Structure formats: structure tokens, C-alpha cells
Amino acid sequence: MQTQPMTGLRMSDCGCTQLDPWYGTAAALTEAGARPRCTGTRDTTISWRLASPMPRNAPDPLELANGALELRRACDSGQSCEVMLDRMLSVLRGFLAFDIATFAEYAMESPTPSAATPLLIRGRYAVDDGKPFPWPARWLHAPSGIMDWTEGKDVAASDIDRFFRFDPSFRALRKNPVVEAYLARGVRSFIVAVHREDGRPACSLTLARKGGPFFTEEDRRALSALELADTLRLVLAAYRAKSAAFHMEIRDLFAQHARPEPVARIAVERLCEQFRWDYVAIFRVAHARARFELVQQHNASDKKLLVHEGYTQPFGAGVLGQVLRTGSPIRVEDTSKRSRHGYIQIADDARSCLCYPIVLDGCVEWILDCESSEVGAFQQPDEAELGILVGEAQKTIALWFEMRLNRALLENIDQGVVVVNQANRIMRLNSMAAQLLGASANDRAIKTIDPDESRARDEFRAREAPSIQGERLDRFGADEDAKAVLTTGHVAAKPLRLRGADGLERNVVASSRDAEDAFNRRIWRLTDPKAWDWVTALEYMRTTVQGVAQQTRGPLLLANALVSRAHGRVGDNPDLRGLLSKVRASLLKTDITYERLVDGLEVERRPLGAPVAADVKVALDAFMNELPEEDRKAVTVTLAEPIPAAWVDPSRLRFVLHSTIGYLLATRLPETVITVHLHGGPRHVAVELTTSVHCDDDFMPRSGAADPVAGARAGAQEATAHALSAVRRVIESNGGKLKITRRPGCLAIRFTLPAPPRGRTRTAGREPAHA
């Protein structure tokens, strides 16, 4: 029987048009007189209602037109691809009976297809008796004869058995796992609607019967009138939109997560889910250690594909080494066979692999390793689709890389920082490094992040030097020793002499590290001798303070214990008991930590800090919560609402509060109360601290014989006023004022801080208001 050529559908003598790997949902109830009714959801079982037996003659043209409209409505946007296909099958069962239905996409085995190029078919959706069943193979390799048939040639076969006998090349399909699953389910005949793009098949929907009559010419005509092949383009578009959304999801990972670890973990899991791959791993190309290092892996199957944690592989070995050498993706069809790529069998069940490089700044930085327990699981379409995804991700990774490098520069803002690549060429540098290397203003202006950048640019505006971006760092060594150190790296701290691009020689202290957080780039820190002297002085101070603390802490604790013991032996003398209590309280306040001294030195060095809009009330509450209960009860806080924000570095604000309130607490008598009052206006915030000083006759100096306790207390109060000099520098550097008032029986401290500039009122530390 000669068939009529029709778009998208072809019916041959066997009642089928084309081999597709998957087939559809059961329709035994349809043949028995039941007609399906779709509920519109993927997870619900299709319900059925009784209807009159299916007519054997062609359906009414009006009914077919309505059916075509219903098929398009089944593909409305806003639903998953699977729900679209479920709804389409519900419509189709009203016109013909079938048991199995499958939706498949088509691809060519070669990126430059020809008439003899084999066709690749990938199943996306498969149901039998209304229940989804798994896809037994990733790809079906269809012989070129089927490709010719889809281009318009008829296939003469009355059923599936005759189909295999029609062309000798079709017989090999019986051994394909997809076709084996098809036959195992009892399929006897099938009919296929094919949607074509640019003259080639793009996707298809296959309907298959296990029993009953074969598909007939009337069935083909019915599907053609329903315009099923054309409607399939809507399903294909939905799958493509899903793929595009996945690409965006992977790009967004780098915006949602700052560190590489969670990005890698989520990426390998989602790649397995999206592509239905068994296993995906990410390997870091650790250039400094000349090896590949496992970053993250995910096994989505029950096969033995995982490698042990901490796995490494030397450069030059295996497929990873081949990818690094060529910079190109590599596929291994069968890992059990000897491969020119040198595949290393690590996982027991790995049978095929696809490795893809991820490139940054022209260098391979990571490699995606995709493995499968199935031979030939990865084909050219996988490589092409993964290439598009990686290409898009690389653009986002480049921005992410810039962010992380800039963060590395910011974290070392007081030192010269130079970032070099694997070839020891300068990639980034901050303004201090540009100064020490005699670089041009252009290098500092474009490739730096430094709050003092404008000041540095002004200092060197008169002296231009050639750009050093891309130059080897070792060329700046002024002698052979410096060149050797700058070439090999891995130094803790070493004095070097540099010759800058401007021809001037400078002394620096250099150190380097290979930064994991900056994608294994080497980061050099260059410090000028003055700054190094400061750092050295801090180290000496740390050693000295720790030694002094060890020597004094024991005697102080012993003195406190002796006073406590004496307190229990004084009897009923209230005055002596009071004096001993005051001595004990003073002893407990003499333990000054190293961290507190460093804070004071940092304030001396940089009193301004980095001002932001800070909530003074929140800072005061935080300080009060850290006080011992006895001291906290001695401080009374009052405020006039509302309290505006202050423009000050939060750490400097804490230093001011700690110094003022802390010093008053250290010099007060136990019964003395400290009052803190907050108020402010549109231009400033004011803090007033007042403490009452008791002047008992017992503590007043007498003529001819000065009381040593009264003298000590007076000296402590005087020391308080002198210690507030650092506080004064902080307040005045931030645009505020400090006033100290001493009068008999009272010590008052008042300071103000400016309000934030216009447009900078977002407050650090203050909870946002909720409607």
C-alpha cells in the first residue's frame, strides 16, 4: 500500500512511521469503552469515564478541529513539560487507543551532519499504563536508514517484527537496551508524529499498542488532522525553556554564595539532575602543587562511582591531564578498552566519561568530570550542551573571580598586595604595591581598591612610569637574591631590594602565599620598612605584655586573696571593712589584656577609622551587657528620644565608650553612681557622663600629713583625665568635641559626634523597621 506524504506523520504498510525509543500510556480501558479525563496535574493518576465504543470510521472533521485546539490548550505555559504531555495524551485517547507513549528529542552524532550521519534519540518522557517508567539508556543510535526514512522515504512493514526485517541495518536495533525494553513490554505496532526543524527531525511523540488491531491509515489521518506534529513544537520549546532556566540557575549560584565550596556542591548535584547523569565531580587544577584535587563529587546512581575524599592526581596523568594539555573537552566511549587518552580506572562501575575544562584568564582552573556506568552514555550533543553551559558560567565566574581578588586586596589594605598568575605575571595590585614597584597612575587607578587611592595618585601624579600589568614580578628584583625569591615564592617574610619601573630602588619586606580563596593565585605582600617597624614593634609589645602579665597576675591574685582573708578578721569595724572592700575591687580591675592594648595602639595610629552611620544607643547597650553585674548596677542610662545616628567608626565608638565609662568605673568608690545621658539634634549626638565623688573627712588631706589613700584616689582621677587624650583624638578626628569638667565632688565628661552626611543615614547595628 502506497502512503500519502504528510507533514510530521508517515504511515507505512506496518502501521508505523519511525522508530522512537519511548512509547506512551495504557489505553486498555479505552478499547473497553472508557475515555480518559485529564486532571491537569502530573502527580495525579489519570481518571477515566465510560463512553461509547471507539468508532472504526474516521472521526468527524469538527471533532478533529476541536481536538487540535484542545491539544494546544494542553500546552499552555506555566506548567511543567510532563504535565503538558499528560494532558495531550488525555486528548489523544479520545481519538485512538494506545498503551505506551513516549516523547523524544533528536540530535545528530556529528556537529557537521550529513545524509549518512547516524541519528541520536534521547527519551524525555515515557509512560506505560499511565505510569512513568525509567529510560534504560541515555541515547538510542538509530541507523542511517531510519534517517533516510524520516526525510521522506516509506518503510514497508506491517508490524514491529516485519519492521526489523525491512532493512538489514534495522536488525541491530534489537540489541539496543531501549528497544529491548520496548519489546519486553509487548509492543506490536506503533505510530509516530515527528516535528521537524530545518528539514531534520527535532522531536517526536510515539504511541504504541501491545495488542488489538495494528495502527491503520485512518489513525494516521486522524493524528495528521489533529496537527499533533506541529503541537509538539510547544513541548520542545518548554524543554528548551527549562534548559535555559537551568543555565540561569547555575549562573546565579555565584551571586548567592560567596565561597566556592557551596557553589561546587550544588553545581554537581544539579548537573546530575538536569542531564540525568550518574556522576559529576569538580577537580581543581592546583598549579602550585602540580596536581588535580577533588573539590566536590555527587553520585546520583546506586553504582560504585565515588572516589575517596581528598583524591588527587598528578598533572600529565589520565584524561584530566589530557584536558589540561589541550584545553579541550574529551569523551571516552568505553573505559574498559584501551584509550589514547589514558583513562585511569578508579571507580569500579565507571564505563564512560566526559571531561570538560573551565577556563579563567586563559588558564584551565577546574575540570568537570562526568562519569557513567553505561557504555557510550555521553555523546556529541552532551558535549555541545555542556559547552554552552560552561561558556555562560565562565563569564559569571570571571566576575566572581574579580570580586574575590578585590576582597583579597581589601583585606590587606595597609600593605602592598600583588596577585600573580601561574606564569608569575602581575594580574592585580593595589596602590601601595604600585608605589613600591614604581607603577604608573593607570595601574593604580584601574586595578586597585584602596580608600587612599586618590591620595597616592596625587603624590605620584608628577612622576609617570610605564605600566607593569602583565609583567613578570621577578623582573623588579634589584639583585639576584631578590629575583630568585620573587621567582620561587613561598617566603614567610624576607627583606628584599626592588628596582621599580621608574628606575628607583626601594627596600621592602616581602611574603607570599598561594591563596585558595583567590583561585590558587599567588598573593605577594610588600611592606615598606616603616610599616614593618610598626608590625615588629607590635610583636615585641605582645611578647613584653605577655611576660609582664605572667609576672604580675600571680602577685595580684595573691594580694586579692590576702585582702579577702583580712576582711574576715577585722571584726565589727565598718570603716576598715569598707576600705578592704575598695582595695579588693581595685585589684580585680588591674588585669589589662593584650587585645585591649592593641586596640588602643590601633586607635592612636588611625583615630578616624571607617565612619558609618552608627547607633550610639545600641553600642552603649552592647557595652553595658558586657560589664560585671556590680558595675552595671552602678551605671544609670537616660535618653531623650529620638536619638539620631552618629557618623563614626563602630570600633572607635566602642573605644570611646569603653574608655570613658570604664575609667570612671575604675576610679569610683563602690557607692558612687555614674549617670549617662544621651540626647541629640539634627547635626549631632551628645553623650554626657557624670559621677559623684565623695569627699569624706577621712579621705581629705590634712595639713602637715597627706592621706595616702586620698592621694592615690586623686592621682587615679588625674590619670583618667590624661588617658582621655586618645579619646579626644578619636572624637575630634571624627568631627566631634570633648569637654571634661572637674569640680569638688563631681567629674563630668561630655562629648559630641556628628550626624551622618546627607544620603548616608542607613544605620549600622540598628534593626530595620517593619510595617
PDB file of C-alpha atoms in Angstrom, residues 541-556 591-592 597:
ATOM      1  CA  MET A 541      54.933  44.509  72.609  1.00  0.00           C
ATOM      2  CA  ARG A 542      52.937  41.260  72.535  1.00  0.00           C
ATOM      3  CA  THR A 543      55.905  39.338  73.982  1.00  0.00           C
ATOM      4  CA  THR A 544      56.591  42.000  76.582  1.00  0.00           C
ATOM      5  CA  VAL A 545      52.982  42.323  77.729  1.00  0.00           C
ATOM      6  CA  GLN A 546      52.568  38.562  77.987  1.00  0.00           C
ATOM      7  CA  GLY A 547      55.703  38.353  80.115  1.00  0.00           C
ATOM      8  CA  VAL A 548      54.645  41.194  82.372  1.00  0.00           C
ATOM      9  CA  ALA A 549      51.162  39.704  82.718  1.00  0.00           C
ATOM     10  CA  GLN A 550      52.588  36.368  83.772  1.00  0.00           C
ATOM     11  CA  GLN A 551      54.788  38.086  86.363  1.00  0.00           C
ATOM     12  CA  THR A 552      52.103  40.383  87.809  1.00  0.00           C
ATOM     13  CA  ARG A 553      48.939  38.300  87.635  1.00  0.00           C
ATOM     14  CA  GLY A 554      50.066  35.884  90.332  1.00  0.00           C
ATOM     15  CA  PRO A 555      51.007  38.556  92.902  1.00  0.00           C
ATOM     16  CA  LEU A 556      47.788  40.476  92.170  1.00  0.00           C
ATOM     17  CA  ASP A 591      44.216  42.865  84.663  1.00  0.00           C
ATOM     18  CA  ILE A 592      44.645  44.619  81.277  1.00  0.00           C
ATOM     19  CA  LEU A 597      46.396  47.459  74.443  1.00  0.00           C
TER      20      LEU A 597
END
